[in-house]
mmCIF file of N, CA and C in Angstrom:
data_model
loop_
_atom_site.group_PDB
_atom_site.id
_atom_site.type_symbol
_atom_site.label_atom_id
_atom_site.label_comp_id
_atom_site.label_asym_id
_atom_site.label_seq_id
_atom_site.Cartn_x
_atom_site.Cartn_y
_atom_site.Cartn_z
ATOM 1 N N MET A 1 -10.400 -0.261 -33.559
ATOM 2 C CA MET A 1 -11.077 -0.453 -32.306
ATOM 3 C C MET A 1 -10.292 -1.652 -31.539
ATOM 4 N N LEU A 2 -9.885 -2.620 -32.339
ATOM 5 C CA LEU A 2 -9.091 -3.686 -31.768
ATOM 6 C C LEU A 2 -7.572 -3.229 -31.188
ATOM 7 N N LYS A 3 -7.315 -2.246 -31.983
ATOM 8 C CA LYS A 3 -5.859 -1.674 -31.461
ATOM 9 C C LYS A 3 -5.953 -0.798 -30.261
ATOM 10 N N GLU A 4 -7.134 -0.114 -29.986
ATOM 11 C CA GLU A 4 -7.396 0.763 -28.795
ATOM 12 C C GLU A 4 -7.458 -0.265 -27.660
ATOM 13 N N PHE A 5 -8.294 -1.254 -27.935
ATOM 14 C CA PHE A 5 -8.497 -2.369 -26.882
ATOM 15 C C PHE A 5 -7.194 -3.089 -26.563
ATOM 16 N N LYS A 6 -6.257 -3.330 -27.354
ATOM 17 C CA LYS A 6 -4.874 -3.786 -27.047
ATOM 18 C C LYS A 6 -4.226 -2.754 -26.347
ATOM 19 N N GLU A 7 -4.419 -1.605 -26.589
ATOM 20 C CA GLU A 7 -3.550 -0.525 -25.705
ATOM 21 C C GLU A 7 -4.266 -0.555 -24.510
ATOM 22 N N PHE A 8 -5.476 -0.548 -24.380
ATOM 23 C CA PHE A 8 -6.194 -0.575 -22.852
ATOM 24 C C PHE A 8 -5.781 -1.603 -22.086
ATOM 25 N N ILE A 9 -5.875 -2.709 -22.657
ATOM 26 C CA ILE A 9 -5.604 -4.070 -22.007
ATOM 27 C C ILE A 9 -3.990 -4.299 -21.592
ATOM 28 N N MET A 10 -3.276 -3.709 -22.480
ATOM 29 C CA MET A 10 -1.796 -3.658 -21.906
ATOM 30 C C MET A 10 -1.336 -2.696 -21.122
ATOM 31 N N LYS A 11 -2.263 -1.795 -20.597
ATOM 32 C CA LYS A 11 -1.778 -0.774 -19.644
ATOM 33 C C LYS A 11 -1.394 -1.425 -18.398
ATOM 34 N N GLY A 12 -0.378 -0.800 -17.638
ATOM 35 C CA GLY A 12 0.131 -1.385 -16.433
ATOM 36 C C GLY A 12 -1.044 -1.726 -15.419
ATOM 37 N N ASN A 13 -2.055 -0.626 -15.218
ATOM 38 C CA ASN A 13 -2.933 -0.625 -14.335
ATOM 39 C C ASN A 13 -4.019 -1.723 -14.579
ATOM 40 N N VAL A 14 -4.401 -2.019 -15.716
ATOM 41 C CA VAL A 14 -5.316 -3.179 -15.966
ATOM 42 C C VAL A 14 -4.691 -4.515 -15.635
ATOM 43 N N LEU A 15 -3.484 -4.692 -16.081
ATOM 44 C CA LEU A 15 -2.510 -6.004 -15.920
ATOM 45 C C LEU A 15 -2.457 -6.065 -14.248
ATOM 46 N N ASP A 16 -2.031 -5.112 -13.546
ATOM 47 C CA ASP A 16 -1.962 -5.228 -12.163
ATOM 48 C C ASP A 16 -3.165 -5.495 -11.446
ATOM 49 N N LEU A 17 -4.194 -4.872 -12.041
ATOM 50 C CA LEU A 17 -5.568 -5.390 -11.495
ATOM 51 C C LEU A 17 -5.914 -6.728 -11.534
ATOM 52 N N ALA A 18 -5.676 -7.117 -12.740
ATOM 53 C CA ALA A 18 -5.966 -8.661 -13.025
ATOM 54 C C ALA A 18 -5.284 -9.467 -12.255
ATOM 55 N N VAL A 19 -4.017 -9.265 -11.954
ATOM 56 C CA VAL A 19 -3.190 -10.416 -11.418
ATOM 57 C C VAL A 19 -3.786 -10.241 -9.961
ATOM 58 N N ALA A 20 -3.922 -8.888 -9.392
ATOM 59 C CA ALA A 20 -4.653 -8.699 -8.038
ATOM 60 C C ALA A 20 -5.655 -9.347 -7.684
ATOM 61 N N VAL A 21 -6.506 -9.545 -8.878
ATOM 62 C CA VAL A 21 -8.035 -10.269 -8.540
ATOM 63 C C VAL A 21 -7.570 -11.773 -8.433
ATOM 64 N N ILE A 22 -6.859 -12.317 -9.435
ATOM 65 C CA ILE A 22 -6.385 -13.765 -9.425
ATOM 66 C C ILE A 22 -5.829 -14.262 -8.283
ATOM 67 N N VAL A 23 -4.770 -13.274 -7.689
ATOM 68 C CA VAL A 23 -4.033 -13.688 -6.565
ATOM 69 C C VAL A 23 -5.146 -13.670 -5.316
ATOM 70 N N GLY A 24 -5.934 -12.502 -5.354
ATOM 71 C CA GLY A 24 -6.955 -12.324 -4.200
ATOM 72 C C GLY A 24 -7.946 -13.475 -4.129
ATOM 73 N N ALA A 25 -8.126 -13.969 -5.313
ATOM 74 C CA ALA A 25 -9.302 -15.165 -5.378
ATOM 75 C C ALA A 25 -8.454 -16.491 -4.677
ATOM 76 N N ALA A 26 -7.305 -16.625 -5.094
ATOM 77 C CA ALA A 26 -6.517 -17.855 -4.538
ATOM 78 C C ALA A 26 -6.242 -17.604 -3.013
ATOM 79 N N PHE A 27 -5.788 -16.409 -2.732
ATOM 80 C CA PHE A 27 -5.779 -16.238 -1.285
ATOM 81 C C PHE A 27 -6.907 -16.310 -0.544
ATOM 82 N N GLN A 28 -8.106 -16.068 -0.866
ATOM 83 C CA GLN A 28 -9.337 -16.201 -0.304
ATOM 84 C C GLN A 28 -9.764 -17.725 -0.128
ATOM 85 N N LYS A 29 -9.146 -18.547 -1.129
ATOM 86 C CA LYS A 29 -9.435 -20.078 -0.962
ATOM 87 C C LYS A 29 -8.549 -20.572 0.252
ATOM 88 N N ILE A 30 -7.219 -20.108 0.432
ATOM 89 C CA ILE A 30 -6.448 -20.406 1.359
ATOM 90 C C ILE A 30 -7.089 -20.033 2.766
ATOM 91 N N VAL A 31 -7.309 -18.765 2.820
ATOM 92 C CA VAL A 31 -8.023 -18.244 4.276
ATOM 93 C C VAL A 31 -9.126 -19.042 4.432
ATOM 94 N N SER A 32 -10.211 -19.283 3.653
ATOM 95 C CA SER A 32 -11.292 -20.017 3.982
ATOM 96 C C SER A 32 -10.834 -21.347 4.383
ATOM 97 N N SER A 33 -10.174 -22.091 3.834
ATOM 98 C CA SER A 33 -9.581 -23.383 4.145
ATOM 99 C C SER A 33 -8.966 -23.449 5.695
ATOM 100 N N LEU A 34 -8.275 -22.285 5.725
ATOM 101 C CA LEU A 34 -7.803 -22.068 7.392
ATOM 102 C C LEU A 34 -8.819 -21.941 8.220
ATOM 103 N N VAL A 35 -9.650 -21.155 7.884
ATOM 104 C CA VAL A 35 -10.818 -20.886 8.783
ATOM 105 C C VAL A 35 -11.809 -22.064 8.913
ATOM 106 N N ASP A 36 -12.142 -22.598 7.974
ATOM 107 C CA ASP A 36 -13.114 -23.803 7.908
ATOM 108 C C ASP A 36 -12.550 -25.025 8.490
ATOM 109 N N ASN A 37 -11.094 -25.311 8.241
ATOM 110 C CA ASN A 37 -10.567 -26.616 8.683
ATOM 111 C C ASN A 37 -9.699 -26.549 9.945
ATOM 112 N N ILE A 38 -9.290 -25.414 10.135
ATOM 113 C CA ILE A 38 -8.516 -25.122 11.472
ATOM 114 C C ILE A 38 -8.738 -24.562 12.510
ATOM 115 N N LEU A 39 -9.247 -23.153 12.055
ATOM 116 C CA LEU A 39 -9.627 -22.438 13.214
ATOM 117 C C LEU A 39 -10.965 -22.626 13.919
ATOM 118 N N MET A 40 -12.000 -22.671 13.233
ATOM 119 C CA MET A 40 -13.180 -22.939 13.582
ATOM 120 C C MET A 40 -13.471 -24.237 14.532
ATOM 121 N N PRO A 41 -12.853 -25.371 13.978
ATOM 122 C CA PRO A 41 -12.968 -26.594 14.853
ATOM 123 C C PRO A 41 -12.156 -26.439 16.120
ATOM 124 N N LEU A 42 -11.020 -25.538 16.174
ATOM 125 C CA LEU A 42 -10.311 -25.459 17.227
ATOM 126 C C LEU A 42 -11.140 -24.327 18.086
ATOM 127 N N ILE A 43 -11.716 -23.549 17.711
ATOM 128 C CA ILE A 43 -12.599 -22.572 18.249
ATOM 129 C C ILE A 43 -13.925 -23.365 18.930
ATOM 130 N N GLY A 44 -14.261 -24.237 18.107
ATOM 131 C CA GLY A 44 -15.483 -24.955 18.620
ATOM 132 C C GLY A 44 -15.237 -25.964 19.839
ATOM 133 N N LEU A 45 -13.893 -26.504 19.686
ATOM 134 C CA LEU A 45 -13.375 -27.398 20.819
ATOM 135 C C LEU A 45 -13.340 -26.606 22.044
ATOM 136 N N ILE A 46 -12.692 -25.362 21.930
ATOM 137 C CA ILE A 46 -12.515 -24.552 23.285
ATOM 138 C C ILE A 46 -13.757 -24.119 23.927
ATOM 139 N N ILE A 47 -14.905 -23.695 23.059
ATOM 140 C CA ILE A 47 -16.193 -23.516 23.695
ATOM 141 C C ILE A 47 -17.044 -24.674 23.834
ATOM 142 N N GLY A 48 -16.516 -25.832 23.694
ATOM 143 C CA GLY A 48 -17.377 -27.038 24.196
ATOM 144 C C GLY A 48 -17.777 -27.867 23.023
ATOM 145 N N GLY A 49 -16.896 -28.040 21.907
ATOM 146 C CA GLY A 49 -17.097 -28.854 20.827
ATOM 147 C C GLY A 49 -18.393 -28.498 19.948
ATOM 148 N N VAL A 50 -18.426 -27.268 19.717
ATOM 149 C CA VAL A 50 -19.487 -26.821 18.983
ATOM 150 C C VAL A 50 -18.999 -26.725 17.427
ATOM 151 N N ASP A 51 -19.901 -27.252 16.674
ATOM 152 C CA ASP A 51 -19.464 -27.327 15.231
ATOM 153 C C ASP A 51 -20.261 -25.916 14.391
ATOM 154 N N PHE A 52 -19.558 -25.148 14.110
ATOM 155 C CA PHE A 52 -20.040 -23.724 13.749
ATOM 156 C C PHE A 52 -20.975 -23.896 12.473
ATOM 157 N N THR A 53 -20.570 -24.703 11.750
ATOM 158 C CA THR A 53 -21.420 -24.855 10.413
ATOM 159 C C THR A 53 -22.938 -25.415 10.746
ATOM 160 N N SER A 54 -23.031 -25.919 11.818
ATOM 161 C CA SER A 54 -24.414 -26.452 12.107
ATOM 162 C C SER A 54 -25.129 -25.551 12.989
ATOM 163 N N LEU A 55 -24.547 -24.597 13.382
ATOM 164 C CA LEU A 55 -25.217 -23.535 14.216
ATOM 165 C C LEU A 55 -26.382 -22.833 13.320
ATOM 166 N N SER A 56 -27.686 -22.868 13.937
ATOM 167 C CA SER A 56 -28.723 -22.305 13.225
ATOM 168 C C SER A 56 -29.913 -22.127 13.994
ATOM 169 N N ILE A 57 -30.892 -21.232 13.615
ATOM 170 C CA ILE A 57 -32.039 -21.085 14.240
ATOM 171 C C ILE A 57 -33.175 -21.259 13.131
ATOM 172 N N LYS A 58 -34.194 -22.012 13.626
ATOM 173 C CA LYS A 58 -35.326 -22.217 12.703
ATOM 174 C C LYS A 58 -36.374 -21.349 13.128
ATOM 175 N N VAL A 59 -36.764 -20.411 12.138
ATOM 176 C CA VAL A 59 -38.035 -19.462 12.337
ATOM 177 C C VAL A 59 -38.947 -19.940 11.492
ATOM 178 N N VAL A 60 -39.954 -20.376 11.810
ATOM 179 C CA VAL A 60 -41.133 -20.935 11.105
ATOM 180 C C VAL A 60 -40.548 -21.906 10.176
ATOM 181 N N ASP A 61 -40.478 -21.857 8.794
ATOM 182 C CA ASP A 61 -40.020 -22.632 7.922
ATOM 183 C C ASP A 61 -38.888 -22.269 7.470
ATOM 184 N N ALA A 62 -38.106 -21.174 7.825
ATOM 185 C CA ALA A 62 -36.891 -20.629 7.516
ATOM 186 C C ALA A 62 -35.885 -20.918 8.347
ATOM 187 N N GLU A 63 -34.592 -21.403 7.919
ATOM 188 C CA GLU A 63 -33.515 -21.726 8.843
ATOM 189 C C GLU A 63 -32.405 -20.668 8.708
ATOM 190 N N ILE A 64 -31.986 -19.924 9.774
ATOM 191 C CA ILE A 64 -30.972 -18.902 9.757
ATOM 192 C C ILE A 64 -29.656 -19.538 10.299
ATOM 193 N N LYS A 65 -28.868 -19.575 9.419
ATOM 194 C CA LYS A 65 -27.506 -20.147 9.607
ATOM 195 C C LYS A 65 -26.452 -19.345 9.915
ATOM 196 N N TYR A 66 -26.478 -18.905 11.345
ATOM 197 C CA TYR A 66 -25.606 -17.997 11.734
ATOM 198 C C TYR A 66 -24.265 -18.329 12.079
ATOM 199 N N GLY A 67 -24.092 -19.813 12.113
ATOM 200 C CA GLY A 67 -22.773 -20.502 12.375
ATOM 201 C C GLY A 67 -21.931 -20.010 11.033
ATOM 202 N N ILE A 68 -22.444 -20.318 9.901
ATOM 203 C CA ILE A 68 -21.673 -20.084 8.527
ATOM 204 C C ILE A 68 -21.427 -18.751 8.458
ATOM 205 N N PHE A 69 -22.316 -17.721 9.094
ATOM 206 C CA PHE A 69 -22.081 -16.214 9.048
ATOM 207 C C PHE A 69 -20.812 -15.879 9.894
ATOM 208 N N ILE A 70 -20.843 -16.513 10.993
ATOM 209 C CA ILE A 70 -19.478 -16.414 11.915
ATOM 210 C C ILE A 70 -18.345 -16.821 11.296
ATOM 211 N N GLN A 71 -18.371 -17.839 10.439
ATOM 212 C CA GLN A 71 -16.979 -18.324 9.789
ATOM 213 C C GLN A 71 -16.723 -17.305 8.886
ATOM 214 N N ASN A 72 -17.873 -16.857 8.039
ATOM 215 C CA ASN A 72 -17.411 -15.679 7.177
ATOM 216 C C ASN A 72 -16.994 -14.384 7.544
ATOM 217 N N VAL A 73 -17.451 -14.085 8.733
ATOM 218 C CA VAL A 73 -16.907 -12.826 9.452
ATOM 219 C C VAL A 73 -15.326 -13.056 9.791
ATOM 220 N N ILE A 74 -15.131 -14.319 10.136
ATOM 221 C CA ILE A 74 -13.639 -14.631 10.735
ATOM 222 C C ILE A 74 -12.850 -14.552 9.402
ATOM 223 N N ASP A 75 -13.360 -15.277 8.348
ATOM 224 C CA ASP A 75 -12.567 -15.102 6.992
ATOM 225 C C ASP A 75 -12.449 -13.609 6.576
ATOM 226 N N PHE A 76 -13.486 -12.725 6.726
ATOM 227 C CA PHE A 76 -13.016 -11.459 6.542
ATOM 228 C C PHE A 76 -12.086 -10.643 7.201
ATOM 229 N N LEU A 77 -12.156 -10.947 8.624
ATOM 230 C CA LEU A 77 -11.273 -10.292 9.595
ATOM 231 C C LEU A 77 -9.741 -10.681 9.034
ATOM 232 N N ILE A 78 -9.646 -11.982 8.877
ATOM 233 C CA ILE A 78 -8.162 -12.506 8.473
ATOM 234 C C ILE A 78 -7.797 -12.009 7.298
ATOM 235 N N VAL A 79 -8.626 -11.774 6.126
ATOM 236 C CA VAL A 79 -8.078 -11.257 4.803
ATOM 237 C C VAL A 79 -7.833 -9.735 5.275
ATOM 238 N N ALA A 80 -8.819 -9.193 5.875
ATOM 239 C CA ALA A 80 -8.585 -7.608 6.106
ATOM 240 C C ALA A 80 -7.417 -7.313 7.000
ATOM 241 N N PHE A 81 -6.925 -8.184 7.761
ATOM 242 C CA PHE A 81 -5.744 -8.102 8.757
ATOM 243 C C PHE A 81 -4.448 -8.321 7.802
ATOM 244 N N VAL A 82 -4.403 -9.398 6.861
ATOM 245 C CA VAL A 82 -3.484 -9.494 6.191
ATOM 246 C C VAL A 82 -3.265 -8.381 5.087
ATOM 247 N N LEU A 83 -4.372 -7.810 4.481
ATOM 248 C CA LEU A 83 -4.333 -6.778 3.735
ATOM 249 C C LEU A 83 -3.841 -5.575 4.317
ATOM 250 N N PHE A 84 -4.208 -5.341 5.623
ATOM 251 C CA PHE A 84 -3.530 -4.129 6.562
ATOM 252 C C PHE A 84 -2.086 -4.371 6.671
ATOM 253 N N LEU A 85 -1.623 -5.583 6.917
ATOM 254 C CA LEU A 85 -0.176 -5.675 6.967
ATOM 255 C C LEU A 85 0.617 -5.497 5.726
ATOM 256 N N VAL A 86 0.113 -5.919 4.677
ATOM 257 C CA VAL A 86 0.894 -5.600 3.415
ATOM 258 C C VAL A 86 0.682 -4.134 3.074
ATOM 259 N N VAL A 87 -0.504 -3.413 3.379
ATOM 260 C CA VAL A 87 -0.412 -2.093 2.887
ATOM 261 C C VAL A 87 0.445 -1.140 3.948
ATOM 262 N N ARG A 88 0.555 -1.766 5.071
ATOM 263 C CA ARG A 88 1.275 -1.044 6.068
ATOM 264 C C ARG A 88 2.838 -1.283 5.658
ATOM 265 N N THR A 89 3.261 -2.237 5.277
ATOM 266 C CA THR A 89 4.505 -2.529 4.998
ATOM 267 C C THR A 89 4.998 -2.110 3.687
ATOM 268 N N MET A 90 4.015 -1.719 2.701
ATOM 269 C CA MET A 90 4.410 -1.070 1.443
ATOM 270 C C MET A 90 4.362 0.521 1.595
ATOM 271 N N ASN A 91 3.545 1.025 2.698
ATOM 272 C CA ASN A 91 3.557 2.456 3.113
ATOM 273 C C ASN A 91 5.067 2.780 3.785
ATOM 274 N N LYS A 92 5.587 1.822 4.534
ATOM 275 C CA LYS A 92 6.719 2.127 5.323
ATOM 276 C C LYS A 92 7.906 2.011 4.149
ATOM 277 N N ALA A 93 7.758 1.098 3.382
ATOM 278 C CA ALA A 93 8.944 1.060 2.322
ATOM 279 C C ALA A 93 8.834 2.435 1.437
ATOM 280 N N LYS A 94 7.734 2.758 0.992
ATOM 281 C CA LYS A 94 7.539 3.931 0.248
ATOM 282 C C LYS A 94 7.875 5.088 0.993
ATOM 283 N N LYS A 95 7.803 5.222 2.415
ATOM 284 C CA LYS A 95 8.132 6.411 3.138
ATOM 285 C C LYS A 95 9.728 6.565 3.125
ATOM 286 N N ARG A 96 10.368 5.081 3.418
ATOM 287 C CA ARG A 96 11.885 5.145 3.306
ATOM 288 C C ARG A 96 12.468 5.524 2.005
ATOM 289 N N VAL A 97 11.874 5.185 1.030
ATOM 290 C CA VAL A 97 12.376 5.708 -0.436
ATOM 291 C C VAL A 97 12.213 7.257 -0.513
ATOM 292 N N GLU A 98 11.043 7.687 -0.136
ATOM 293 C CA GLU A 98 10.774 9.185 -0.054
ATOM 294 C C GLU A 98 11.622 9.754 0.690
ATOM 295 N N ASP A 99 11.881 9.304 1.859
ATOM 296 C CA ASP A 99 12.990 9.964 2.952
ATOM 297 C C ASP A 99 14.214 9.970 2.306
ATOM 298 N N ARG A 100 14.658 8.926 1.655
ATOM 299 C CA ARG A 100 16.049 8.901 0.966
ATOM 300 C C ARG A 100 16.026 9.965 -0.126
ATOM 301 N N LEU A 101 15.102 10.043 -0.906
ATOM 302 C CA LEU A 101 15.058 11.021 -1.943
ATOM 303 C C LEU A 101 15.043 12.405 -1.378
ATOM 304 N N SER A 102 14.214 12.649 -0.556
ATOM 305 C CA SER A 102 14.090 14.083 0.078
ATOM 306 C C SER A 102 15.531 14.373 0.581
ATOM 307 N N LYS A 103 16.233 13.570 1.433
ATOM 308 C CA LYS A 103 17.537 13.872 1.813
ATOM 309 C C LYS A 103 18.536 14.128 0.569
ATOM 310 N N LYS A 104 18.381 13.433 -0.372
ATOM 311 C CA LYS A 104 19.380 13.715 -1.335
ATOM 312 C C LYS A 104 18.954 15.125 -2.009
ATOM 313 N N GLU A 105 17.703 15.301 -2.285
ATOM 314 C CA GLU A 105 17.190 16.614 -2.684
ATOM 315 C C GLU A 105 17.564 17.680 -1.881
ATOM 316 N N VAL A 106 17.553 17.768 -0.457
ATOM 317 C CA VAL A 106 17.997 18.810 0.466
ATOM 318 C C VAL A 106 19.423 18.884 0.261
ATOM 319 N N LYS A 107 20.290 17.914 0.181
ATOM 320 C CA LYS A 107 21.635 18.157 -0.074
ATOM 321 C C LYS A 107 21.946 18.789 -1.319
ATOM 322 N N GLU A 108 21.337 18.311 -2.434
ATOM 323 C CA GLU A 108 21.674 18.917 -3.757
ATOM 324 C C GLU A 108 21.299 20.427 -3.629
ATOM 325 N N ALA A 109 20.146 20.853 -3.012
ATOM 326 C CA ALA A 109 19.588 22.034 -2.801
ATOM 327 C C ALA A 109 20.712 22.984 -2.001
ATOM 328 N N ILE A 110 21.273 22.479 -0.741
ATOM 329 C CA ILE A 110 22.271 22.906 -0.140
ATOM 330 C C ILE A 110 23.345 23.422 -0.969
ATOM 331 N N GLU A 111 23.896 22.274 -1.553
ATOM 332 C CA GLU A 111 25.041 22.484 -2.479
ATOM 333 C C GLU A 111 24.749 23.513 -3.508
ATOM 334 N N ALA A 112 23.632 23.566 -3.928
ATOM 335 C CA ALA A 112 23.350 24.627 -5.089
ATOM 336 C C ALA A 112 23.355 25.926 -4.553
ATOM 337 N N GLU A 113 22.615 26.042 -3.383
ATOM 338 C CA GLU A 113 22.697 27.320 -2.638
ATOM 339 C C GLU A 113 24.030 27.743 -2.443
ATOM 340 N N GLN A 114 25.197 26.992 -2.031
ATOM 341 C CA GLN A 114 26.389 27.398 -1.777
ATOM 342 C C GLN A 114 27.072 27.744 -3.070
ATOM 343 N N THR A 115 26.588 27.125 -3.994
ATOM 344 C CA THR A 115 27.417 27.511 -5.281
ATOM 345 C C THR A 115 26.908 28.881 -5.678
ATOM 346 N N SER A 116 25.297 29.057 -5.633
ATOM 347 C CA SER A 116 24.577 30.258 -5.877
ATOM 348 C C SER A 116 25.448 31.532 -4.996
ATOM 349 N N ASP A 117 25.728 31.303 -3.666
ATOM 350 C CA ASP A 117 26.209 32.094 -2.781
ATOM 351 C C ASP A 117 27.615 32.542 -3.475
ATOM 352 N N GLU A 118 28.402 31.766 -3.446
ATOM 353 C CA GLU A 118 29.843 31.817 -4.157
ATOM 354 C C GLU A 118 29.741 32.774 -5.505
ATOM 355 N N GLU A 119 28.884 32.403 -6.199
ATOM 356 C CA GLU A 119 28.684 33.007 -7.452
ATOM 357 C C GLU A 119 28.253 34.698 -7.446
ATOM 358 N N THR A 120 27.377 34.855 -6.333
ATOM 359 C CA THR A 120 26.800 36.050 -5.953
ATOM 360 C C THR A 120 27.856 36.953 -5.439
ATOM 361 N N ILE A 121 28.721 36.211 -4.537
ATOM 362 C CA ILE A 121 29.887 36.949 -3.883
ATOM 363 C C ILE A 121 30.838 37.518 -4.887
ATOM 364 N N LYS A 122 31.337 36.495 -5.955
ATOM 365 C CA LYS A 122 32.121 36.925 -6.979
ATOM 366 C C LYS A 122 31.572 37.989 -7.912
ATOM 367 N N LEU A 123 30.321 37.900 -8.294
ATOM 368 C CA LEU A 123 29.655 38.991 -8.901
ATOM 369 C C LEU A 123 29.768 40.455 -8.219
ATOM 370 N N LEU A 124 29.187 40.361 -6.903
ATOM 371 C CA LEU A 124 29.353 41.673 -6.028
ATOM 372 C C LEU A 124 30.708 42.045 -6.099
ATOM 373 N N THR A 125 31.697 41.367 -5.868
ATOM 374 C CA THR A 125 33.047 41.784 -5.855
ATOM 375 C C THR A 125 33.512 42.485 -7.230
ATOM 376 N N GLU A 126 33.059 41.909 -8.113
ATOM 377 C CA GLU A 126 33.418 42.454 -9.498
ATOM 378 C C GLU A 126 32.626 43.826 -9.579
ATOM 379 N N ILE A 127 31.487 43.945 -9.156
ATOM 380 C CA ILE A 127 30.669 45.121 -9.285
ATOM 381 C C ILE A 127 31.412 46.163 -8.268
ATOM 382 N N ARG A 128 31.963 46.002 -7.116
ATOM 383 C CA ARG A 128 32.494 46.599 -6.137
ATOM 384 C C ARG A 128 33.774 47.473 -6.845
ATOM 385 N N ASP A 129 34.577 46.275 -7.340
ATOM 386 C CA ASP A 129 35.824 46.674 -8.047
ATOM 387 C C ASP A 129 35.715 47.850 -9.288
ATOM 388 N N LEU A 130 34.530 47.550 -9.925
ATOM 389 C CA LEU A 130 34.428 48.459 -11.138
ATOM 390 C C LEU A 130 33.953 49.807 -10.766
ATOM 391 N N LEU A 131 33.080 49.843 -9.453
ATOM 392 C CA LEU A 131 32.629 51.142 -8.954
ATOM 393 C C LEU A 131 33.867 51.805 -8.514
ATOM 394 N N LYS A 132 34.825 51.242 -7.852
ATOM 395 C CA LYS A 132 36.100 51.891 -7.335
ATOM 396 C C LYS A 132 36.988 52.394 -8.458
ATOM 397 N N LYS A 133 36.786 51.641 -9.518
ATOM 398 C CA LYS A 133 37.782 52.067 -10.782
ATOM 399 C C LYS A 133 37.129 53.554 -11.349
ATOM 400 N N ASN A 134 35.680 53.557 -11.340
ATOM 401 C CA ASN A 134 35.147 54.552 -11.972
ATOM 402 C C ASN A 134 34.857 55.983 -11.068
ATOM 403 N N LYS A 135 35.490 55.703 -9.860
ATOM 404 C CA LYS A 135 35.086 56.999 -8.953
ATOM 405 C C LYS A 135 36.297 57.877 -9.324
#
């Protein structure tokens, strides 16, 4: 069982996922700091010195902190946009590689077809010559 676990944990996908989770968590901290400490204070100043963390509504005994929710939405939008850019860049790079490969494959197929045509012509010529001899 330990051997199977080692094989499982050493698979590329598991390691890639673990690295992605760790990097994602670190990136989230950076984005949260950017939003909390830079963007939201600037947005607050632009709209009249509002501190978003203190925005809330009191309903009976419950306090609804919608300012923090707004900050979290902005966090999410920034992370989603950065991930969009990363995926977009990776897709473009992948497409370039695929295009290069497909061009190479097309060229090889054309060359193979030309070789095949030459062999077919040679074979047909030999058959014609044999038929002429047998007449």
